[in-house]
Short mmCIF file of C-alpha atoms in Angstrom, two decimals:
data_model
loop_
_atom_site.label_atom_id
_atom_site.label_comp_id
_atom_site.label_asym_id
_atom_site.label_seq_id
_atom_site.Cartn_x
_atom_site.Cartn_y
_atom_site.Cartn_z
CA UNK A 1 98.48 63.39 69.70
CA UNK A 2 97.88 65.69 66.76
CA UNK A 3 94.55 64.07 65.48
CA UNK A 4 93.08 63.79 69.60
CA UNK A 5 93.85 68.03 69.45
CA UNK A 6 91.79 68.00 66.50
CA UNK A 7 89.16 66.07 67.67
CA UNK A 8 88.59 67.63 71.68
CA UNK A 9 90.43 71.42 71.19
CA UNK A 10 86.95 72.83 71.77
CA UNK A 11 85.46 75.55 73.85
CA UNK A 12 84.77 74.56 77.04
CA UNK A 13 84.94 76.07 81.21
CA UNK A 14 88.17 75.91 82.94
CA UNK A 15 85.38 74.42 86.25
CA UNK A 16 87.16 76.98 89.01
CA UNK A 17 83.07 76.03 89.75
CA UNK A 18 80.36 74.24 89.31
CA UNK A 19 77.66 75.07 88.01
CA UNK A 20 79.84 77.49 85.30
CA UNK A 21 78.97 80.60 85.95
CA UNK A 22 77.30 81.29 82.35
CA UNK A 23 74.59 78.25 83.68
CA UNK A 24 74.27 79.88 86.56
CA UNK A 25 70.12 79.38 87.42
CA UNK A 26 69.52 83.39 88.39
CA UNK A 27 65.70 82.61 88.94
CA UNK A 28 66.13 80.85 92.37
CA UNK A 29 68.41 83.54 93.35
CA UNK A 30 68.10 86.48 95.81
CA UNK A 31 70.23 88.31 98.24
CA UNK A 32 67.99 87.09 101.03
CA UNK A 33 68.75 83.15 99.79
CA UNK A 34 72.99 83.62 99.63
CA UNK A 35 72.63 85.32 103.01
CA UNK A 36 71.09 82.12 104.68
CA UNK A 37 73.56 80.14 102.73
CA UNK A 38 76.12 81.91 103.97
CA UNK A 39 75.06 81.42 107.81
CA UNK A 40 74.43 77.90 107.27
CA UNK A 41 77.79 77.33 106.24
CA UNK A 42 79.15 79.14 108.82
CA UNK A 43 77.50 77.51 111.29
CA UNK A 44 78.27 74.43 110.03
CA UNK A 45 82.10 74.67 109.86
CA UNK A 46 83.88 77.86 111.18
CA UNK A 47 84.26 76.16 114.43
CA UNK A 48 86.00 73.44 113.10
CA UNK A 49 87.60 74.59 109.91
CA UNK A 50 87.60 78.35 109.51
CA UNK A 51 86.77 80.59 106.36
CA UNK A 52 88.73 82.38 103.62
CA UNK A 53 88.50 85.54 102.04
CA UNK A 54 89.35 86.68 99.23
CA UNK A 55 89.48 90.53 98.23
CA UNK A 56 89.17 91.42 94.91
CA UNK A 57 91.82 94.77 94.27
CA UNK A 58 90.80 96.06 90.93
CA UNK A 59 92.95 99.08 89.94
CA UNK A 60 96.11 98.63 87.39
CA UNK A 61 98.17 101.20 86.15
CA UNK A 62 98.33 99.93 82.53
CA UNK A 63 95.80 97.25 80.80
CA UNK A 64 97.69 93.89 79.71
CA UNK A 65 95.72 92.93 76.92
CA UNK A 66 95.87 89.35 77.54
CA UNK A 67 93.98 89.83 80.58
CA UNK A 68 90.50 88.34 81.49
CA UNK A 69 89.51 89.71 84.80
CA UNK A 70 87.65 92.35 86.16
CA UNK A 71 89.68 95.86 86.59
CA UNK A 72 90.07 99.67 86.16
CA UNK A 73 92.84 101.43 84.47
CA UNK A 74 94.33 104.36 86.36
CA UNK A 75 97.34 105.68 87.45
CA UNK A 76 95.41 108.09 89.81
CA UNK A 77 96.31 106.50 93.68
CA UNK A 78 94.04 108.53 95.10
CA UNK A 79 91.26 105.86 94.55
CA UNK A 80 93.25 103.31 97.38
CA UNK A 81 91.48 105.11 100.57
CA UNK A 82 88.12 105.19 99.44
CA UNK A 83 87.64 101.97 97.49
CA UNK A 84 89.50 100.08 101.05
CA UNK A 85 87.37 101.85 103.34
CA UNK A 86 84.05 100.10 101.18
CA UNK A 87 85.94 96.90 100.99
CA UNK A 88 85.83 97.25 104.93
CA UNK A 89 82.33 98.39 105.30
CA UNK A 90 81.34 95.34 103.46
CA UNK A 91 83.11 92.96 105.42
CA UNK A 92 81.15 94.24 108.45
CA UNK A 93 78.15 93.79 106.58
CA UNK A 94 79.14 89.99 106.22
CA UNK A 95 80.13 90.09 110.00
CA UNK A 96 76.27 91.49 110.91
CA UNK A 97 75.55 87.82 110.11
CA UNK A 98 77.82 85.61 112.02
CA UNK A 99 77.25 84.86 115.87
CA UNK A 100 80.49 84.32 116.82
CA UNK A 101 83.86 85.76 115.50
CA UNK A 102 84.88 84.74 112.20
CA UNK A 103 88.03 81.73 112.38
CA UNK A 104 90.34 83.01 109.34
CA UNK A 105 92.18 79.99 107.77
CA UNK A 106 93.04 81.39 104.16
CA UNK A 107 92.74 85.28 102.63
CA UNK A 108 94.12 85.66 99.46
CA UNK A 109 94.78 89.35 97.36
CA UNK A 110 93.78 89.47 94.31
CA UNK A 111 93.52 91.86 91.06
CA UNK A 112 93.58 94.17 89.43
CA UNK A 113 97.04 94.57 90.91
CA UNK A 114 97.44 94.12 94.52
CA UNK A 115 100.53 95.85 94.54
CA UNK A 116 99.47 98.92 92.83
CA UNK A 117 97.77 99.85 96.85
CA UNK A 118 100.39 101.21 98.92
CA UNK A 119 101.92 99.00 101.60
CA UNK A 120 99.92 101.53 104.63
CA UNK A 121 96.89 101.62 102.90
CA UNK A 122 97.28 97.35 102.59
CA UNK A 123 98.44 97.62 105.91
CA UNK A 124 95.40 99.59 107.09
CA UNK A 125 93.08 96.50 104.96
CA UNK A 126 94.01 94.35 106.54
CA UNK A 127 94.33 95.08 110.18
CA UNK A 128 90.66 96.26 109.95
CA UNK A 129 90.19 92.72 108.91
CA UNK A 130 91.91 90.95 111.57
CA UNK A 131 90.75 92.99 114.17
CA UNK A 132 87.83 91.58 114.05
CA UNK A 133 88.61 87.91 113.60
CA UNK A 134 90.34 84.84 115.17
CA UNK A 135 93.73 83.90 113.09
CA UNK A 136 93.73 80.04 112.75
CA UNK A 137 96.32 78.03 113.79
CA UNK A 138 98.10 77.58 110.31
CA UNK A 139 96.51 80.10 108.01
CA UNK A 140 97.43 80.53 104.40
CA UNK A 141 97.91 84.26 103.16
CA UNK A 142 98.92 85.28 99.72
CA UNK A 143 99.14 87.55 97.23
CA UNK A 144 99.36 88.58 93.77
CA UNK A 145 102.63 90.70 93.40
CA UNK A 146 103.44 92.36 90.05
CA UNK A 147 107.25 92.35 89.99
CA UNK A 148 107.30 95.81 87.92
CA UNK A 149 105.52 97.63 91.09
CA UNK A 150 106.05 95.16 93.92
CA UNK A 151 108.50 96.76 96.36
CA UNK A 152 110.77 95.60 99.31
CA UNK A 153 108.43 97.30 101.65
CA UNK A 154 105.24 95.63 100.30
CA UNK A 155 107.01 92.32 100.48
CA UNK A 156 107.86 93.00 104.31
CA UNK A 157 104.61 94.93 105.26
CA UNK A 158 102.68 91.51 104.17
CA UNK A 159 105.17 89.37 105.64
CA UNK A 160 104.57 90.81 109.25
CA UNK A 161 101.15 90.59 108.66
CA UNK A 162 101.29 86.69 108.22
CA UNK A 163 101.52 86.13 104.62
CA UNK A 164 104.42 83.59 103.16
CA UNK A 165 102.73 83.24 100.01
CA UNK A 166 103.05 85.62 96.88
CA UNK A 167 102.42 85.33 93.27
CA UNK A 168 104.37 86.82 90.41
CA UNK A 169 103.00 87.46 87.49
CA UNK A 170 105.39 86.60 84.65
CA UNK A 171 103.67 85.15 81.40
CA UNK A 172 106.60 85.44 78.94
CA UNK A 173 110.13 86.88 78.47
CA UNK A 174 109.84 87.41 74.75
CA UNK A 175 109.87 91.07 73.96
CA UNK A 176 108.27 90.29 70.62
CA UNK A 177 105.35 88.80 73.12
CA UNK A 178 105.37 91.70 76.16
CA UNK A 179 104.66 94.01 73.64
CA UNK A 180 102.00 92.27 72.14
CA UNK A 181 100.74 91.75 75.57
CA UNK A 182 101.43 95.02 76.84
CA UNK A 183 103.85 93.73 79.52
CA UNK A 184 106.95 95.04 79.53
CA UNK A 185 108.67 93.00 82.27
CA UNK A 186 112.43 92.30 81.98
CA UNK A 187 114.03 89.37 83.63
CA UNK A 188 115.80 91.73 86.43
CA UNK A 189 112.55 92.98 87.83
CA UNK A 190 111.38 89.73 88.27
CA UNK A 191 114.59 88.59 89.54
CA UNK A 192 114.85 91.09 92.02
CA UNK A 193 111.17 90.67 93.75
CA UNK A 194 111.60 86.91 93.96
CA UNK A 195 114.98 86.79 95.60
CA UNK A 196 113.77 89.72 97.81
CA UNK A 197 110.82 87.41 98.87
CA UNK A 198 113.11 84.12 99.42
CA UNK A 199 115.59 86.70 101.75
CA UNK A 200 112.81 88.08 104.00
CA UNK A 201 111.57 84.39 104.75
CA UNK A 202 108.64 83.55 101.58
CA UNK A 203 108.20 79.86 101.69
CA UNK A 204 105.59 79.70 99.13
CA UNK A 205 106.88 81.53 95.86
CA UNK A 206 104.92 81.12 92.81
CA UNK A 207 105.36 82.32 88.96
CA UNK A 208 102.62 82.32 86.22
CA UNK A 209 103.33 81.39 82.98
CA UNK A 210 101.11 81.66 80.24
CA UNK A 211 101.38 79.68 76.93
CA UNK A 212 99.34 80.22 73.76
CA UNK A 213 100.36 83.82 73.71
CA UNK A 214 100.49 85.89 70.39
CA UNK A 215 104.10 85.64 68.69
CA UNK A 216 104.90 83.01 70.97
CA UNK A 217 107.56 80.19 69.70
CA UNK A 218 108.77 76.98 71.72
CA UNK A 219 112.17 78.35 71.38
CA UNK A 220 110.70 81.46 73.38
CA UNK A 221 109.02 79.53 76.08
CA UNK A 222 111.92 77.04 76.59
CA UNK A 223 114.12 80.11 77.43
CA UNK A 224 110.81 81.29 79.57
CA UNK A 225 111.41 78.20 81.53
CA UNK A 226 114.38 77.94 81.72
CA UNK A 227 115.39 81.36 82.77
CA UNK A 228 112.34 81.00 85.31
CA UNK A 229 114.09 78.02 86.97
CA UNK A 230 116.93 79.76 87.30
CA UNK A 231 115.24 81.25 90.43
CA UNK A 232 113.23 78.23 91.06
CA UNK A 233 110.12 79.03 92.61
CA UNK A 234 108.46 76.66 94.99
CA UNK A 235 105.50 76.43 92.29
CA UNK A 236 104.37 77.32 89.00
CA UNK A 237 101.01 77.80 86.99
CA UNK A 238 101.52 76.93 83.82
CA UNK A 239 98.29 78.32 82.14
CA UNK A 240 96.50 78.39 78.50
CA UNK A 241 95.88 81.82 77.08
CA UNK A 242 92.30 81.69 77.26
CA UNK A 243 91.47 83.93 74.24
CA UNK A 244 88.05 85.56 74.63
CA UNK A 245 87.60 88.90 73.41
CA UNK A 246 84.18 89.09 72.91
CA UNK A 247 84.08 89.44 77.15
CA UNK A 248 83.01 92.92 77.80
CA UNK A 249 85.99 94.90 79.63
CA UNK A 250 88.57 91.99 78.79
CA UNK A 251 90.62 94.11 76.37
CA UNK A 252 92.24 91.60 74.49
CA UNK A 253 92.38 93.64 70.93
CA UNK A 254 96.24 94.15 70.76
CA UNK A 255 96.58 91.83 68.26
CA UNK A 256 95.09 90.09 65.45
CA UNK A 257 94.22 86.09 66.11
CA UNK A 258 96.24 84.98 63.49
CA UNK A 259 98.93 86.19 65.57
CA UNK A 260 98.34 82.95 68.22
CA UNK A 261 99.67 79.95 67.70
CA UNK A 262 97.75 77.29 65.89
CA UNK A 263 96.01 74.92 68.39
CA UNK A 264 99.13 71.93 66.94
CA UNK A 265 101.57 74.90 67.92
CA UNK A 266 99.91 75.85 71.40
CA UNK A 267 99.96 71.86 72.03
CA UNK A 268 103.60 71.81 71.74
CA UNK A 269 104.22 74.71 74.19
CA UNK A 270 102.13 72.45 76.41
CA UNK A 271 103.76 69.12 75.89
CA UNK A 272 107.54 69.94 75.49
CA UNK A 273 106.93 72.63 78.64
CA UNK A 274 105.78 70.59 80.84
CA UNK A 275 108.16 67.75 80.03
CA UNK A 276 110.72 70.48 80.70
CA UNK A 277 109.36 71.63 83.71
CA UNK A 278 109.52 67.71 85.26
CA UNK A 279 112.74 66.86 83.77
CA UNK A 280 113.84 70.07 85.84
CA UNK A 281 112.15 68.58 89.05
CA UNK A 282 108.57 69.85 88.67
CA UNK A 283 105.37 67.49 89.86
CA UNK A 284 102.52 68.51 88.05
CA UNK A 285 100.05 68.96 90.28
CA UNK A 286 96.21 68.84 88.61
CA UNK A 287 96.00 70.96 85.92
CA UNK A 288 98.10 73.56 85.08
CA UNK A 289 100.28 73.63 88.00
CA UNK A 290 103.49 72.06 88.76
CA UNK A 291 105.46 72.56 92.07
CA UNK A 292 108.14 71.28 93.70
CA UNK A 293 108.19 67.98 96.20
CA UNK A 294 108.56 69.98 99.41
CA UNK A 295 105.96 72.52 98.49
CA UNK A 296 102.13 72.60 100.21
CA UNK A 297 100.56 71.97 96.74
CA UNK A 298 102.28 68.49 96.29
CA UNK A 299 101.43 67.49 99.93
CA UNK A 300 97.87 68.51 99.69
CA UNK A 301 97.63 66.55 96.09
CA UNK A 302 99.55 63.15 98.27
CA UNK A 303 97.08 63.53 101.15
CA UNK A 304 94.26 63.83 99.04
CA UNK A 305 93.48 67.94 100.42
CA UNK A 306 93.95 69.54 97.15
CA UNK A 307 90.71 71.78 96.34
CA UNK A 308 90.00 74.21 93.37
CA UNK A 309 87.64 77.36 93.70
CA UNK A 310 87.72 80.81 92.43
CA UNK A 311 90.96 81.50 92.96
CA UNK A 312 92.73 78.24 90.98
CA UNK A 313 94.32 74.85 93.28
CA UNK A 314 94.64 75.67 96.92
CA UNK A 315 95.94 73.51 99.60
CA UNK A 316 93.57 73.70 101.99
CA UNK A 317 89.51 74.01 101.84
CA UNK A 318 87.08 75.76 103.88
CA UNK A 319 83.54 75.31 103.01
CA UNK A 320 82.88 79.19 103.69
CA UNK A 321 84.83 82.08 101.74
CA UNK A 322 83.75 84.91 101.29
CA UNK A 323 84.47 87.77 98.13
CA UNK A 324 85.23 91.03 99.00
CA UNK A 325 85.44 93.97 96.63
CA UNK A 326 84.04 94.88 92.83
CA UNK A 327 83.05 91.84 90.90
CA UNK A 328 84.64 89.32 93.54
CA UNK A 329 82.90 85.64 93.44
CA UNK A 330 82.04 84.05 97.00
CA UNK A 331 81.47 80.48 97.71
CA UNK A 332 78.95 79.15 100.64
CA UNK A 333 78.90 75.86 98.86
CA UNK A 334 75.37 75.89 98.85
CA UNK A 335 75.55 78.70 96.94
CA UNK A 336 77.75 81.48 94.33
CA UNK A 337 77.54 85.26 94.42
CA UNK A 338 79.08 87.47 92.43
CA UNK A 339 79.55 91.55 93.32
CA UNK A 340 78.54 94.02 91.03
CA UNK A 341 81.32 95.10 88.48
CA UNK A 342 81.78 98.20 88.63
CA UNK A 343 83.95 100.40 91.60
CA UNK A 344 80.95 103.33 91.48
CA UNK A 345 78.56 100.91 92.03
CA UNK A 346 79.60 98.81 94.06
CA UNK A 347 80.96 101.93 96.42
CA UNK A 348 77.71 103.05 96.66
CA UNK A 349 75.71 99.86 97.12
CA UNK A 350 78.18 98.50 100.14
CA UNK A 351 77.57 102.77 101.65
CA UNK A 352 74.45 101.90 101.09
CA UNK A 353 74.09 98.99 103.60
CA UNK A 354 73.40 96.36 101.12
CA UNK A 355 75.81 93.12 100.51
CA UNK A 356 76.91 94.05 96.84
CA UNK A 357 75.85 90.64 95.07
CA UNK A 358 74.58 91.58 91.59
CA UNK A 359 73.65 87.75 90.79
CA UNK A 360 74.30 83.81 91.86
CA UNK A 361 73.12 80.34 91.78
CA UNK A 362 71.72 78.20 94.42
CA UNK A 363 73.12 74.89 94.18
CA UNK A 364 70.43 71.90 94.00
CA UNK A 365 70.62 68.38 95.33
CA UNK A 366 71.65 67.50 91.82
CA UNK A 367 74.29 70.64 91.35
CA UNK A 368 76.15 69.39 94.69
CA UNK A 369 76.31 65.28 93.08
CA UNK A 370 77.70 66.43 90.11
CA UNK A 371 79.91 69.33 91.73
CA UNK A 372 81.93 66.87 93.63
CA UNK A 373 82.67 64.73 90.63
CA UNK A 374 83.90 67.45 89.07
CA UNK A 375 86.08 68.51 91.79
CA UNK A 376 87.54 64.96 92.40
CA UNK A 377 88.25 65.05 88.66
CA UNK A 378 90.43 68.84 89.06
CA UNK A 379 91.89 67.49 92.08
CA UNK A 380 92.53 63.64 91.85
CA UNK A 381 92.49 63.04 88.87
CA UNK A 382 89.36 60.35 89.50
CA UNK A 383 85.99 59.94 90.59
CA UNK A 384 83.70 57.05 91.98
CA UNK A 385 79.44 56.75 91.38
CA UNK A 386 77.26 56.11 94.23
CA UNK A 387 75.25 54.10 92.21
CA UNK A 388 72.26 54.07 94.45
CA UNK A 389 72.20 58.40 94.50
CA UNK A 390 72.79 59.20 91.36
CA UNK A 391 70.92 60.17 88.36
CA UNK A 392 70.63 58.20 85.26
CA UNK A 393 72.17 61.20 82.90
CA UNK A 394 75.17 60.48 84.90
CA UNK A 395 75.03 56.87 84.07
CA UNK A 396 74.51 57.90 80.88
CA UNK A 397 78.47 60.04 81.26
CA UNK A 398 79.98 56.47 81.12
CA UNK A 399 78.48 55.80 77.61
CA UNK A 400 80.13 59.22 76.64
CA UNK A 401 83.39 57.91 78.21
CA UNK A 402 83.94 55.24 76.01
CA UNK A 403 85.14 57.41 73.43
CA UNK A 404 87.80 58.39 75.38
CA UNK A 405 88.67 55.34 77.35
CA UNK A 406 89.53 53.99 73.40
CA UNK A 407 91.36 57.29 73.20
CA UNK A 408 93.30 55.98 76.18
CA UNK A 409 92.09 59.42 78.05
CA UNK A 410 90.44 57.66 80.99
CA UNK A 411 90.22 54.21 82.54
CA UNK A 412 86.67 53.25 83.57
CA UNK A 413 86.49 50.49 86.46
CA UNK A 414 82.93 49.69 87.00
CA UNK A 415 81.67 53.17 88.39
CA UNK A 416 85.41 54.69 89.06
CA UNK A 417 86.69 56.95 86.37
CA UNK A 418 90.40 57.77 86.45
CA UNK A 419 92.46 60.09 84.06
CA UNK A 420 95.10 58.64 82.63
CA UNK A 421 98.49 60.55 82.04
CA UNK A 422 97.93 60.65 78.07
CA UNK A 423 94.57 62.16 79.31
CA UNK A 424 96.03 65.02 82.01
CA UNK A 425 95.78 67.74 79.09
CA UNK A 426 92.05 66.91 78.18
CA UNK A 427 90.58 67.20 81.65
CA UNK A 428 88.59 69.95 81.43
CA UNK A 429 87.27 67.58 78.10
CA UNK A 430 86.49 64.93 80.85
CA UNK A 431 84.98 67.22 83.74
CA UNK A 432 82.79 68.52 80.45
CA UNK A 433 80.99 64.99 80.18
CA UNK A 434 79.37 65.23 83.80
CA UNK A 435 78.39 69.09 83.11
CA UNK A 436 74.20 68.39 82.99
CA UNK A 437 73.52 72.03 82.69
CA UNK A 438 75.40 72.55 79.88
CA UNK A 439 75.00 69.36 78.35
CA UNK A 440 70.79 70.21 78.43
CA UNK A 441 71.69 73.91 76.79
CA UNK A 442 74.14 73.89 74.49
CA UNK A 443 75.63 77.54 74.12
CA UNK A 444 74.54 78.63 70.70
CA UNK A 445 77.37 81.17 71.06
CA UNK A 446 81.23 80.70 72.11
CA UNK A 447 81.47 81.53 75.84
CA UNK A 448 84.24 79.32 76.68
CA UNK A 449 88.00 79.52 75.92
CA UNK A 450 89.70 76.40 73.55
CA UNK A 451 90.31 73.27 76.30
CA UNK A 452 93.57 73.29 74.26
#
């Protein structure tokens, strides 16, 4: 196993789309293209299927230097009011261009820190939100809670609201790490949200784990684990430190990169982790998740339903969702759009009457082929050719293959490709073979995380 790390621990995208958003064509872009996307899609599937949203909540009270996202460090609340109120006035800008009331099947809250809004002013969100839409008939609401700041009365505001889902960020339990990662976050505080969460009637529970972390040892993520199945979670994401500092905004200085573990080390955390995880009665569930048998990710993954986008594996898949807030990424199919990042700008911009996309990608005939491979790869673990519409540089993918079918990565069945178990920890190494835009311009820079 030591020699394959070697060989495919290179950078590469973690595909939450496709095309990557660094290959993203801006030329063929404009605000007047993603808003005929979006009504096309809509048209084409709110009826039957509903939409998501997703709402990008930006504000954190202290920076966690292993972070990647998009968010603004304050401790002043009196930025909840104003920066909900544009979140609002852009959803009504969306809602200008729908004919008939929006069907909501999934809204997730993301961050930033969800939790660092009050539960009125999230209250106050998200009523103006469903006052103007049609709840469908098993929707799927969640959030990201930070069990430092998440409190009883968040938990329950949400829960009347229809969410059953929540999120806990909880990365490591090794002081020696926290620090590094400026998150201090004992056991009791994460403890104490999750069992208030199972007690008020949660039946989707997640923890994030996050291995490759500076400092970290196997003998401090075994005790991770271990002390996180202690209050057994319906699921966990069981990520890779994705290590880019040269990001604008990421803030990932707070220690040196000698401090990480070697890409052997970080291998280990992976391999004896998730062996741990199943021997404790974990499925893994495409990459980097594991849940347990009861759980909605493991049914969607048996009933072939799993779907990745934006916000990681989901359960169920609308063609349609929609980004709300700074920097948030929505998905037409036909097309990506990322918000501005920045809150001033993006404030003013939404009071401006404008939709707040900065930039985006219309997808091709060719981008939607090779998008669906990709996906089937995330999700299943496998993907067939339609020989007859396809093009011959993704012909040319099996050629690539061979490496790793001798590498005992893949199994390749005339034009069926299938992951093997060996090969579950390269498949973002797989997915990276049909990738035509990147394959025709090589990054002369780094702009992807280590696959390993």
């Amino acid at each position: 196993m030591n020699s394959l790390i070697d060989k495919y621990n290179i950078p590469g995208p973690r595909y939450t789309s496709y095309p990557t958003v660094p290959y993203w064509d801006e030329s063929t872009f404009s605000p007047e293209k993603w808003k005929e996307s979006v009504i096309r899609s809509f048209n084409e599937s709110n009826a039957e299927e509903g939409i998501s949203i997703y709402i990008h909540l930006p504000f954190c009270e202290a920076l966690c230097t292993f972070c990647a996202c998009h968010k603004r460090i304050t401790k002043q609340h009196s930025v909840e009011i104003p920066y909900l109120e544009s979140v609002l006035k852009e959803w009504k800008l969306y809602l200008e261009l729908f004919e008939e009331k929006p069907k909501l099947k999934e809204l997730h809250l993301g961050g930033g820190t969800p939790t660092f809004f009050s539960p009125a002013n999230l209250q106050t969100l998200l009523q103006g939100i469903f006052d103007t839409v049609d709840i469908a008939e098993h929707p799927e609401f969640s959030f990201e809670g930070h069990p430092n700041n998440t409190t009883r009365e968040h938990l329950e505001t949400l829960y009347d609201l229809g969410f059953r889902r929540v999120s806990f960020g909880v990365q490591d339990y090794d002081p020696k790490v926290q620090k590094a990662i400026n998150r201090i976050q004992p056991f009791e505080n994460v403890q104490r949200v999750t069992e208030w969460a199972k007690e008020i009637g949660y039946r989707g529970i997640s923890h994030d784990l996050v291995f490759g972390l500076p400092h970290q040892t196997w003998e401090a993520m075994e005790h991770t684990i271990r002390k996180t199945l202690e209050l057994k979670p319906d699921r966990l994401a069981f990520y890779s430190y994705a290590h880019v500092p040269w990001v604008k905004g990421v803030g990932q200085r707070g220690f040196d990169e000698n401090d990480l573990p070697s890409g052997e080390e970080k291998r280990r955390l992976y391999e004896d982790g998730k062996k741990l995880l199943e021997d404790l009665g974990y499925i893994e569930v495409g990459m980097d998740h594991f849940s347990l048998e009861h759980d909605d990710l493991y049914q969607s993954l048996i009933q072939k339903k799993l779907h990745r986008n934006f916000m990681g594996y989901t359960s169920s898949n609308t063609q349609l969702m929609v980004g709300l807030g700074m920097s948030a990424i929505s998905d037409s199919w036909y097309a990506f759009a990322q918000n501005v990042k920045t809150v001033e700008e993006y404030q003013k911009t939404v009071e401006e009457g404008e939709i707040p996309v900065v930039k985006g990608h219309i997808l091709n005939e060719e981008d939607l082929i090779v998008r669906r491979h990709i996906l089937n790869l995330m999700c299943q673990l496998e993907t067939t050719f339609d020989v007859e519409n396809s093009f011959p540089e993704l012909d040319n993918a099996f050629e690539m293959l061979k490496e790793m079918e001798n590498d005992d990565l893949v199994e390749i069945h005339d034009h069926q490709i299938k992951i093997t178990e060996k090969g579950r920890a390269f498949t973002r190494n797989v997915a990276m073979v049909f990738d035509l835009r990147m394959m025709r311009n090589k990054p002369e820079t780094r702009i992807f995380s280590m696959t390993i």
